[in-house]
mmCIF file of C-alpha atoms and ligand atoms in Angstrom:
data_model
loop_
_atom_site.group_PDB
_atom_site.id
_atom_site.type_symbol
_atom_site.label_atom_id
_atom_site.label_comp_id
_atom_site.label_asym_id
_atom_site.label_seq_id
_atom_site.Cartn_x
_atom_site.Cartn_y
_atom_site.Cartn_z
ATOM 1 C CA UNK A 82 76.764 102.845 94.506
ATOM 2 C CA UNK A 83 76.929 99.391 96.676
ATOM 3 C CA UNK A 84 76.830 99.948 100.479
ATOM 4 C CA UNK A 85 79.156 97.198 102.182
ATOM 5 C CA UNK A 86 80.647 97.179 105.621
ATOM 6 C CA UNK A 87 84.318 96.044 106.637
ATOM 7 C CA UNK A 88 83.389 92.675 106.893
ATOM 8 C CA UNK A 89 82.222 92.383 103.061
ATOM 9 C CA UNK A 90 78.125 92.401 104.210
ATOM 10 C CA UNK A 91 76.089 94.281 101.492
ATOM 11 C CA UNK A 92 73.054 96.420 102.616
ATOM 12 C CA UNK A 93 70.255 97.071 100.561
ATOM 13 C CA UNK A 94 67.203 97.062 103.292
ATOM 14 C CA UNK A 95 66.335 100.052 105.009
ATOM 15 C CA UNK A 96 63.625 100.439 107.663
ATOM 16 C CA UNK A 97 62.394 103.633 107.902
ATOM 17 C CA UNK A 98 60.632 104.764 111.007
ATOM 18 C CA UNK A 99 57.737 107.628 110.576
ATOM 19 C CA UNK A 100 56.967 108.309 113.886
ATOM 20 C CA UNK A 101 57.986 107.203 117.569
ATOM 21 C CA UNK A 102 54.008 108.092 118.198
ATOM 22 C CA UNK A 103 52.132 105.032 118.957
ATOM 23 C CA UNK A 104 48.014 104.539 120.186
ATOM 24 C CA UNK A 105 49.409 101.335 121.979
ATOM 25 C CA UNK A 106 51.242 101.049 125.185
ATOM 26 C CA UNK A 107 53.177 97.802 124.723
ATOM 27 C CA UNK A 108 54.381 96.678 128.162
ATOM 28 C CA UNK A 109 57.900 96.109 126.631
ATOM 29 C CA UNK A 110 58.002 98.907 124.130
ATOM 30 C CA UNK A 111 56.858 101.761 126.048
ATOM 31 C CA UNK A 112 58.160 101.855 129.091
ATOM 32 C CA UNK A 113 57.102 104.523 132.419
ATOM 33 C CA UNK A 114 59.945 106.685 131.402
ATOM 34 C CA UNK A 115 59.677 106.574 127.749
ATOM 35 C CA UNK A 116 59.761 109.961 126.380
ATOM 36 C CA UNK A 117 58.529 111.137 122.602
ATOM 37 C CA UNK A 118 61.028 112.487 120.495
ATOM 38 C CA UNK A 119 59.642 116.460 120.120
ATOM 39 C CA UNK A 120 57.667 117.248 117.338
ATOM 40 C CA UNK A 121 59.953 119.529 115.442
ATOM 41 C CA UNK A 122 63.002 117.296 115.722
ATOM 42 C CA UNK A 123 60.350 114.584 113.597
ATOM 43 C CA UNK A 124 61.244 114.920 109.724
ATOM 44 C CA UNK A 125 58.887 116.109 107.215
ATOM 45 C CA UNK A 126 57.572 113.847 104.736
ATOM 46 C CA UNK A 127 59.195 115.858 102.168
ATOM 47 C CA UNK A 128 62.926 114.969 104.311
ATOM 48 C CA UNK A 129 61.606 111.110 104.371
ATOM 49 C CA UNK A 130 60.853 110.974 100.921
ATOM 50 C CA UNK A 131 64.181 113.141 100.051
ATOM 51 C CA UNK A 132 65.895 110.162 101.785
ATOM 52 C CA UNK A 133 63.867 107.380 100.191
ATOM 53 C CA UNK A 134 65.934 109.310 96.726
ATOM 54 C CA UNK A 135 68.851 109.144 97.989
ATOM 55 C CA UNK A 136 68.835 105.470 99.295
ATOM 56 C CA UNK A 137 66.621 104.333 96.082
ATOM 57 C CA UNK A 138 70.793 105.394 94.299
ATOM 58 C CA UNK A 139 72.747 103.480 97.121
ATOM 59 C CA UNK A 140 71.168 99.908 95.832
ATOM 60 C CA UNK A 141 68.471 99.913 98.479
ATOM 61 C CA UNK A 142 66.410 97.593 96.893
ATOM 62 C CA UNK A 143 63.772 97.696 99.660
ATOM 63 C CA UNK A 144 62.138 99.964 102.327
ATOM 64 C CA UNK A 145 59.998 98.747 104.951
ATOM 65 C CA UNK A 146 57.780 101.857 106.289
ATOM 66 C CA UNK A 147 57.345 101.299 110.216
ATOM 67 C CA UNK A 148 56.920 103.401 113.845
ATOM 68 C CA UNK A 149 55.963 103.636 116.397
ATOM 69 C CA UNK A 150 52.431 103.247 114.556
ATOM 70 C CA UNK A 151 52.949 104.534 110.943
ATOM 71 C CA UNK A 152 49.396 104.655 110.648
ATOM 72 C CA UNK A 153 48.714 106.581 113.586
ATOM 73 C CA UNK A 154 50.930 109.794 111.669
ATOM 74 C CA UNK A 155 48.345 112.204 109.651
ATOM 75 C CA UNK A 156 49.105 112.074 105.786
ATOM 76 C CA UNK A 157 50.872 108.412 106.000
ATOM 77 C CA UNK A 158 48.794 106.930 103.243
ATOM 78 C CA UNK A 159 49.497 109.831 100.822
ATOM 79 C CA UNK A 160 52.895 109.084 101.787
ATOM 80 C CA UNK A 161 52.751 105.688 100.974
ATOM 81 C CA UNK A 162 51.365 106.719 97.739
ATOM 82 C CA UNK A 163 54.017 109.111 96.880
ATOM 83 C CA UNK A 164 56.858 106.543 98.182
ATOM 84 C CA UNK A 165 54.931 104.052 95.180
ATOM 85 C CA UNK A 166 54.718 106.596 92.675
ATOM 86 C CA UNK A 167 58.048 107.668 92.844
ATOM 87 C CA UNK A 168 59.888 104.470 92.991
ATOM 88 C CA UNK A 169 58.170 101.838 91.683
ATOM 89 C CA UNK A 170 61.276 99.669 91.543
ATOM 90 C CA UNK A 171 61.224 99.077 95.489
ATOM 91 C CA UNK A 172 60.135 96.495 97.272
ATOM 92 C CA UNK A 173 58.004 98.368 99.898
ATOM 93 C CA UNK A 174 56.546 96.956 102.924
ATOM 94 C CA UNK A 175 54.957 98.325 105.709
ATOM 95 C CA UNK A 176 54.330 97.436 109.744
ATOM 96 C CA UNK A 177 51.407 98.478 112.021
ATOM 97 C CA UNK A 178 50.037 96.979 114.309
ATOM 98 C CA UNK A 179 46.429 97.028 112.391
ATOM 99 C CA UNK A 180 44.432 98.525 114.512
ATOM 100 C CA UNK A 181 43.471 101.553 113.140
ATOM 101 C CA UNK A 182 43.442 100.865 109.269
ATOM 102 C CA UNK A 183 40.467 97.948 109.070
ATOM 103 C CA UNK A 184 38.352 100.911 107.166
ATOM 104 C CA UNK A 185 41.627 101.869 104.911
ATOM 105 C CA UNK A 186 42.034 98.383 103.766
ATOM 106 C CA UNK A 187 40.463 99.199 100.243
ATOM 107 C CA UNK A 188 42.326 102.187 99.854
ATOM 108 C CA UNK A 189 45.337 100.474 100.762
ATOM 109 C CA UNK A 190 44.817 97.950 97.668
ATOM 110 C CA UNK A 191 43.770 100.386 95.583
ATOM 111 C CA UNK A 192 46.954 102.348 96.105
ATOM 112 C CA UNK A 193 48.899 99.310 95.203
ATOM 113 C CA UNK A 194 49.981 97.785 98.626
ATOM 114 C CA UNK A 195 49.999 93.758 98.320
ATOM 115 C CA UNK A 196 51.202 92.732 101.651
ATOM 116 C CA UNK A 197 51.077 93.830 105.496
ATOM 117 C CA UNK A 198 53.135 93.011 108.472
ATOM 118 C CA UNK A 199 50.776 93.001 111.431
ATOM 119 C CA UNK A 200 51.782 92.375 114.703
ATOM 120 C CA UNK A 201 49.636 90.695 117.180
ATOM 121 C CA UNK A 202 50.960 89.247 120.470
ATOM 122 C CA UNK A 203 47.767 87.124 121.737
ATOM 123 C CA UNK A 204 44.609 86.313 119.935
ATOM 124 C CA UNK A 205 42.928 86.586 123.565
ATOM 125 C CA UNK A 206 41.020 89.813 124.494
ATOM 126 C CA UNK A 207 42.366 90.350 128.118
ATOM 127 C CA UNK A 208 46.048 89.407 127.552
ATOM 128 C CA UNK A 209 45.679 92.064 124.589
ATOM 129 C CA UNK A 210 44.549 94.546 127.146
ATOM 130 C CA UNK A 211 47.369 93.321 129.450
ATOM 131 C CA UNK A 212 50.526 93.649 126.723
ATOM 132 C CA UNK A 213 48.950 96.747 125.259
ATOM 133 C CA UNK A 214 47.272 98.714 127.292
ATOM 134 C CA UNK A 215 44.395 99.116 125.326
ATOM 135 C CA UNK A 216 41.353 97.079 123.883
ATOM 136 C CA UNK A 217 42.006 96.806 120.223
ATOM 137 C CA UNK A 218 42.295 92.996 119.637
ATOM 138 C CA UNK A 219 39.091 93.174 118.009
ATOM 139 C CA UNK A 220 40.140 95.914 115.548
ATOM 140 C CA UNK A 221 43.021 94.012 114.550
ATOM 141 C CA UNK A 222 41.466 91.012 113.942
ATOM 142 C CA UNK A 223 38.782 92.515 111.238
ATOM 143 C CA UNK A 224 42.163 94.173 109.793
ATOM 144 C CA UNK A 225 43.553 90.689 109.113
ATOM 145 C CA UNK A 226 39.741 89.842 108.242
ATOM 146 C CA UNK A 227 39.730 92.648 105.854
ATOM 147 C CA UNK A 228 42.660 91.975 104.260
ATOM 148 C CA UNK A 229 42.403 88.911 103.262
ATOM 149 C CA UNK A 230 39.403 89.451 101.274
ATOM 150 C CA UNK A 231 41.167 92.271 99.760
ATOM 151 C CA UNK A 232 44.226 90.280 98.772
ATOM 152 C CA UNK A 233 46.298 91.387 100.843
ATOM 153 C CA UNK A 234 48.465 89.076 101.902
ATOM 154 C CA UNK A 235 49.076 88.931 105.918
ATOM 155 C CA UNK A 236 52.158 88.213 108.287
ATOM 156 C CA UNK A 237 51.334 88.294 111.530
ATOM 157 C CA UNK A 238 54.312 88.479 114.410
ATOM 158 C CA UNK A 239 53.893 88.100 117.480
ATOM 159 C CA UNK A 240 57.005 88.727 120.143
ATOM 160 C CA UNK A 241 57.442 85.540 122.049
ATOM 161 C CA UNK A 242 56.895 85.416 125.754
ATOM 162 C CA UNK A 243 57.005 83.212 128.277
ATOM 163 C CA UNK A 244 54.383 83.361 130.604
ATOM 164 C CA UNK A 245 51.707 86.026 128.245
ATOM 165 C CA UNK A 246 51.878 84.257 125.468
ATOM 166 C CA UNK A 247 53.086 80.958 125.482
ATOM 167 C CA UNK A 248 49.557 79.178 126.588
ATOM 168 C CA UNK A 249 48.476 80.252 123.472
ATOM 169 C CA UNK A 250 50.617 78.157 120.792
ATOM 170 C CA UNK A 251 48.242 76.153 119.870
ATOM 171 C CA UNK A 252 45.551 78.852 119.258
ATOM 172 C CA UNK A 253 48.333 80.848 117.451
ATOM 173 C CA UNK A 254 48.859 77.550 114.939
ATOM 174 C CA UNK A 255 45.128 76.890 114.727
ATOM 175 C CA UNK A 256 45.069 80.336 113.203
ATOM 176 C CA UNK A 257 47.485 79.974 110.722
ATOM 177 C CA UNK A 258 45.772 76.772 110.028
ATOM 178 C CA UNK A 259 42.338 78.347 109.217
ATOM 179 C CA UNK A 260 44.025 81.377 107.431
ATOM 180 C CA UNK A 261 46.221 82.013 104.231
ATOM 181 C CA UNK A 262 48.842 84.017 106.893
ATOM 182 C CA UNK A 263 52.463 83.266 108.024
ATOM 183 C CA UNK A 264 52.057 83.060 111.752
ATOM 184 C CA UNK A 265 55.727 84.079 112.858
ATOM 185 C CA UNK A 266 57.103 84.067 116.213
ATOM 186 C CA UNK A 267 59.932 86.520 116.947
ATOM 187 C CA UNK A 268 62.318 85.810 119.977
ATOM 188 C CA UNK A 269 61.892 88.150 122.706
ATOM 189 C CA UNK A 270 65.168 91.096 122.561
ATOM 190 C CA UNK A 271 66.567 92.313 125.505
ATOM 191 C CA UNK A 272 65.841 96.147 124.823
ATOM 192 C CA UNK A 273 65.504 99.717 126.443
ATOM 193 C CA UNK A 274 65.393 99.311 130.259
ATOM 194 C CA UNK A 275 63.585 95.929 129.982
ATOM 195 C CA UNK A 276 64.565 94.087 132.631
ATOM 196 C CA UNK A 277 62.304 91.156 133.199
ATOM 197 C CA UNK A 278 63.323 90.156 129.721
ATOM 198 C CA UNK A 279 65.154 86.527 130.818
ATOM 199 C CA UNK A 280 62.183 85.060 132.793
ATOM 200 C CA UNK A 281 60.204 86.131 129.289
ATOM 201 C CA UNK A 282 62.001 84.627 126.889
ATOM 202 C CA UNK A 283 60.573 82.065 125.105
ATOM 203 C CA UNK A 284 63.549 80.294 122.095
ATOM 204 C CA UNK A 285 62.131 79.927 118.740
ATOM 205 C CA UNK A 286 63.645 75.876 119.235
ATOM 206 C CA UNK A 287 61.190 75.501 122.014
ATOM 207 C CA UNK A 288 58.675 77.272 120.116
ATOM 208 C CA UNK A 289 59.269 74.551 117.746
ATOM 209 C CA UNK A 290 59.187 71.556 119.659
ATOM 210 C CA UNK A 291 56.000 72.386 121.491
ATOM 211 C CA UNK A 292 54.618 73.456 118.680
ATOM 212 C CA UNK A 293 54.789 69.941 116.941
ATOM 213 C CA UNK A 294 52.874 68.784 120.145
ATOM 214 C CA UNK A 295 50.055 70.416 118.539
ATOM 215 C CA UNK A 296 50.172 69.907 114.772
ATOM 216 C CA UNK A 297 52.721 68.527 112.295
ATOM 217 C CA UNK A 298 55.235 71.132 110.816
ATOM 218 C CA UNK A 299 57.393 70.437 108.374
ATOM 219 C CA UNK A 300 60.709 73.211 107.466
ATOM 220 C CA UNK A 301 59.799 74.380 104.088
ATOM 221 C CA UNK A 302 62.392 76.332 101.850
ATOM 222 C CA UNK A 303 61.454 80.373 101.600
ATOM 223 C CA UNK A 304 62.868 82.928 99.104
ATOM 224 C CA UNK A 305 65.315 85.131 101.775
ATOM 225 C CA UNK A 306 64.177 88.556 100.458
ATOM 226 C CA UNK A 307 60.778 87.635 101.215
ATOM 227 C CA UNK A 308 61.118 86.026 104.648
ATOM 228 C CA UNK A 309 64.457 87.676 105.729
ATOM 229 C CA UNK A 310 65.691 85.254 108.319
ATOM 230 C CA UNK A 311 62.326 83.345 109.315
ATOM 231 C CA UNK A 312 62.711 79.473 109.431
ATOM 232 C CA UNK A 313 59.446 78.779 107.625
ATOM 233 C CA UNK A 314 57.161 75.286 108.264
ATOM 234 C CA UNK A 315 54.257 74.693 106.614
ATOM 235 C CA UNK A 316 51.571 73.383 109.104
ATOM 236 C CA UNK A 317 49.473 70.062 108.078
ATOM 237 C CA UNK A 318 46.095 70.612 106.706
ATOM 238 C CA UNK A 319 46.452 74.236 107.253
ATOM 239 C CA UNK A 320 46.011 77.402 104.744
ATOM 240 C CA UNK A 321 48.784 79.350 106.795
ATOM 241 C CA UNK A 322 52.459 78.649 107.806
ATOM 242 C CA UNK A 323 54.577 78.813 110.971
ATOM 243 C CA UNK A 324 57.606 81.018 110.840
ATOM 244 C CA UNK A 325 60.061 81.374 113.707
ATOM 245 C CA UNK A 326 62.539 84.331 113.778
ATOM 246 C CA UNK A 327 65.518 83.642 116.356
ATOM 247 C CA UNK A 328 67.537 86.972 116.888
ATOM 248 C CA UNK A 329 68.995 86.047 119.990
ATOM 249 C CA UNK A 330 69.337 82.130 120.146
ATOM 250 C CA UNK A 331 70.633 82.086 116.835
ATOM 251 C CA UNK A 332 71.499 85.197 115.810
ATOM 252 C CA UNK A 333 71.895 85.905 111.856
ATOM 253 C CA UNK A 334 74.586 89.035 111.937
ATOM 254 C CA UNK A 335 76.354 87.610 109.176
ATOM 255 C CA UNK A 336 73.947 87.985 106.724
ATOM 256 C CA UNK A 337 72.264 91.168 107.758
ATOM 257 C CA UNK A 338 71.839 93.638 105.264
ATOM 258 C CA UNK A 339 69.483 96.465 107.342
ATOM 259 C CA UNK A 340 70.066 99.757 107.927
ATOM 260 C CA UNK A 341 67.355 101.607 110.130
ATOM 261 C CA UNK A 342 66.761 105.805 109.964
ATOM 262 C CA UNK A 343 64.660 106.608 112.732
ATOM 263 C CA UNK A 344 61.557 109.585 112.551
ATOM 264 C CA UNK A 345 64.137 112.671 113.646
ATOM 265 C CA UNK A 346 66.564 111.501 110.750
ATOM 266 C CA UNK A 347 69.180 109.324 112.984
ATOM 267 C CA UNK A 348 70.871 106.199 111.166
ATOM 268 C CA UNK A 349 71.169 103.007 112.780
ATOM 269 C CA UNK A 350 73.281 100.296 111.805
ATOM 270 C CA UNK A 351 72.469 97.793 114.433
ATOM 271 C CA UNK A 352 68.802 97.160 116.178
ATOM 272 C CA UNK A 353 71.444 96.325 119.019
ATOM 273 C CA UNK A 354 73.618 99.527 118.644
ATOM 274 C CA UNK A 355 72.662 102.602 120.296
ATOM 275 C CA UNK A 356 75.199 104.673 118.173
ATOM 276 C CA UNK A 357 73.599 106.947 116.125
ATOM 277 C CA UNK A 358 74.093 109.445 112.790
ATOM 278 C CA UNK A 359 72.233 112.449 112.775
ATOM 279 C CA UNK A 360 71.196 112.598 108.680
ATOM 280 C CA UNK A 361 68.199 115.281 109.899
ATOM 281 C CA UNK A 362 70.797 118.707 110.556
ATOM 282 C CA UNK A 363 72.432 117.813 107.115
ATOM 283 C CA UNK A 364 68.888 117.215 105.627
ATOM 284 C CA UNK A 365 67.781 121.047 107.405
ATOM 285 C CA UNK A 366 71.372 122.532 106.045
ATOM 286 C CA UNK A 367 71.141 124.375 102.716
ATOM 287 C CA UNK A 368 75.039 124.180 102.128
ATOM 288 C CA UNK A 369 74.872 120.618 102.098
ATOM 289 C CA UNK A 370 73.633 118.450 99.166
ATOM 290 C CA UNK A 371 72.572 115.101 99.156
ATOM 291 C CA UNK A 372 76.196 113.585 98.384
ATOM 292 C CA UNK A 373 76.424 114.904 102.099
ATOM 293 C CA UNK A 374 73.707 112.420 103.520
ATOM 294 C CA UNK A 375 75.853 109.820 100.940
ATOM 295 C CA UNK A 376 78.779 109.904 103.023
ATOM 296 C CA UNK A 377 77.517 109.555 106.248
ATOM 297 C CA UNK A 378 75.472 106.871 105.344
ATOM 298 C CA UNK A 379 78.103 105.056 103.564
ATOM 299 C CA UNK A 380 80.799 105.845 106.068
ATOM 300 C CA UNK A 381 78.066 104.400 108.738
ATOM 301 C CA UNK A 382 77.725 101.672 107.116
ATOM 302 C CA UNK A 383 81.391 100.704 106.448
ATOM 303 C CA UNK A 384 81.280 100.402 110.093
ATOM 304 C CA UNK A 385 78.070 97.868 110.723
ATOM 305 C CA UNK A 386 78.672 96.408 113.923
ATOM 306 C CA UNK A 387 77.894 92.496 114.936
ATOM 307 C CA UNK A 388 74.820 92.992 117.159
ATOM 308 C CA UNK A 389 75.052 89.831 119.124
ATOM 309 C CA UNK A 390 78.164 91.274 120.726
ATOM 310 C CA UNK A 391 76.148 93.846 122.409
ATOM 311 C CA UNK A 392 73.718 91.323 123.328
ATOM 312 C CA UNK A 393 76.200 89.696 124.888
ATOM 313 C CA UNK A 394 77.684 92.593 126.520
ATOM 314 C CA UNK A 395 74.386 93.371 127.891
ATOM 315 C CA UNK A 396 73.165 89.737 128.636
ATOM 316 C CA UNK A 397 76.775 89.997 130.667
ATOM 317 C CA UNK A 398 75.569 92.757 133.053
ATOM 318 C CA UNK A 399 77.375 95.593 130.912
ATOM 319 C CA UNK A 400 75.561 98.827 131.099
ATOM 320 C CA UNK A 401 74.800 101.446 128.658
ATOM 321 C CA UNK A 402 74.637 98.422 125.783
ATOM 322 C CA UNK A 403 71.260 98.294 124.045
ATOM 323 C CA UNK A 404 69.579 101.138 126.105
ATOM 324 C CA UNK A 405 67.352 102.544 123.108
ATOM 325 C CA UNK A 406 63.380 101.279 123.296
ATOM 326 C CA UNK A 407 62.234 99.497 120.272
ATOM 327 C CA UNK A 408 59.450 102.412 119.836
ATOM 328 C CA UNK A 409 62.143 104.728 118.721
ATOM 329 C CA UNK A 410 63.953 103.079 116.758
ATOM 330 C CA UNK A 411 61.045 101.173 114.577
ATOM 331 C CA UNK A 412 61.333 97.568 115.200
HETATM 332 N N1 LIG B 68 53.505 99.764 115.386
HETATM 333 C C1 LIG B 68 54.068 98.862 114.445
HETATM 334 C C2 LIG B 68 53.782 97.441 114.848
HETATM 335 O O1 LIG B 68 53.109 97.230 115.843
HETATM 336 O O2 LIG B 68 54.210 96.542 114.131
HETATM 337 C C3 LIG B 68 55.554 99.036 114.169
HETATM 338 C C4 LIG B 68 56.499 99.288 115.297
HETATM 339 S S1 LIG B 68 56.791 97.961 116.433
HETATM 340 C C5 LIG B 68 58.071 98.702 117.423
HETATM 341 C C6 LIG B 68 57.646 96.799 115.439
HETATM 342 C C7 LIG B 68 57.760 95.412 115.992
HETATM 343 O O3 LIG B 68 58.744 95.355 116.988
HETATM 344 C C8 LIG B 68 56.503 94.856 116.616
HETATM 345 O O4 LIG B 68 56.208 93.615 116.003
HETATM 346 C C9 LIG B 68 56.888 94.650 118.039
HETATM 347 O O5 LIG B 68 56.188 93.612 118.620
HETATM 348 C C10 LIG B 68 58.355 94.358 117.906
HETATM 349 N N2 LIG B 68 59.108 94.505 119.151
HETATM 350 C C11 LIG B 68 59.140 95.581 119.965
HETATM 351 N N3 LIG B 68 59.939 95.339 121.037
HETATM 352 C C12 LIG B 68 60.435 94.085 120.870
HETATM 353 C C13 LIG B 68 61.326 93.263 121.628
HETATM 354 N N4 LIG B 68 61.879 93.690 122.758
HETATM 355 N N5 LIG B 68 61.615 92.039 121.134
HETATM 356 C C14 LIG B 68 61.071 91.607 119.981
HETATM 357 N N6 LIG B 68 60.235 92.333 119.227
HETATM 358 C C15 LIG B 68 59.910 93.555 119.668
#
């Protein structure tokens, strides 16, 4: 079974989301009036990996495990495991935000996991404190550290932000230069009850031209399924690469082929949508199988929306568009 949408995109990405528990307190994730989603309303493991079955037979060709922090959920790495074991055919990847895992790192290889995303918003101690709340750059940076040596291979994001981040460019690309990473830069989204988000945001053109202030970058051409929509540039005399992800100046709806389940079992179709299809009551329902979960899924899907028309809905002063913080929904 294919999953396409009305407009003829095909889906074969899903991000799955294992918790909406996080040990950082991003200043545009989790916001004063964020609320967790209550424990029993989380689904099992067994549900997740029940899921991962069922989309492994609707052509999802890869799953990207994320959170909140995944690693911050007991039992995640004997998920991981079981996720591997059980379909070795997909393309897993996984998010965090590396600060808890430096001392899992062998484990991690030994288990069979080749690649992190880590995200990391400033390579400067107090701005970390500032963004998250807490005082984990260090921890983060002997994840990369650890990595590395592992072979592991590392992409770092960091959410672009005018004013917290952008003085720091140049340290970002000398990085990359010193390290076998991709240094990506995601555009700042306009999320949750975020409201300071214009005077933030920071275009991934701009990123560009200041960042060829500082070294030479030249576009280089990337595989899609392993970059997704990242404008890749390699970075002269550097071991790293500069990548530049542009959801909002130059959006890539047409060619998006994500679907999102969040950690209580709701579907998402758009990062930008807030509407939502409760998989976890026909997961919990013994009279329904999984061709159940199959239809709503597909059905969902049939009716992907175009995210950058909520964007600009909301960028428009429409309310209710975009309300849901990115902590719930996984990134
Ligand atoms: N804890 C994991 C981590 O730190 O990567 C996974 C969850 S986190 C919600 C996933 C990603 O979403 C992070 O890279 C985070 O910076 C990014 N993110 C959250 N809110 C965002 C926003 N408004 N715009 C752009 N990226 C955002």
């Amino acid at each position: 079974m294919v999953l396409t949408d009305k407009i003829g995109r095909t889906v074969s990405y899903l991000r799955l989301s294992v918790t909406d528990r996080c040990n950082l307190r991003c200043m545009y994730c989790v916001t004063k009036d964020f609320q967790f989603i209550p424990h029993p309303n989380i689904l099992r493991y067994e549900e997740m990996l029940r899921l991962v079955d069922i989309a492994a037979t609707m052509n999802i060709t890869k799953l990207r495990l994320t959170g909140g922090e995944p690693f911050a959920r007991r039992g995640f790495m004997d998920f991981i495991a079981a996720v591997m074991k059980n379909h070795p055919e997909l393309d897993l990847r996984i998010t965090t935000n590396g600060t808890l895992i430096e001392p899992l790192v062998p484990e991690l290889k030994k288990i069979g996991v080749n690649r992190l995303n880590i995200s990391l918003d400033t390579l400067d101690r107090e701005t970390f404190k500032e963004v998250t709340g807490r005082d984990h750059l260090n921890d983060v940076l002997a994840t990369i550290e650890a990595c590395l040596s592992a072979g592991i291979k590392i992409k770092v994001n960091a959410v672009a932000m005018k004013g917290i981040n952008d003085k720091e460019l140049g340290s970002f690309i000398d990085f990359a230069k010193e390290n076998p990473i991709d240094m990506r830069f995601i555009e700042f989204m306009p999320m949750g009850d975020d409201t300071k988000s214009d005077s933030r945001f920071w275009s991934a053109d701009d990123i560009l031209e200041q960042g060829r202030q500082h070294a030479a970058l030249e576009k280089i051409k990337v595989r899609p399924e392993n970059h997704g929509p990242a404008r890749m540039y390699s970075i002269e005399g550097g071991k790293g690469r500069l990548g530049l992800i542009s959801p909002v100046s130059s959006h890539f709806c047409a060619t998006c082929n994500r679907l999102r389940i969040t950690s209580d079992g709701q579907l998402r179709t758009c990062l930008f949508s807030d509407k939502t299809y409760g998989l976890r009551e026909i997961l919990r329902n013994p009279d329904m199988d999984d061709d159940a979960v199959r239809m709503v899924i597909a059905e969902a899907t049939m009716d992907k929306p175009l995210g950058y028309h909520l964007l600009e809905q909301r960028s428009s002063g429409c309310e209710g568009v975009c309300e849901t913080q990115m902590s719930a929904i996984g990134g």
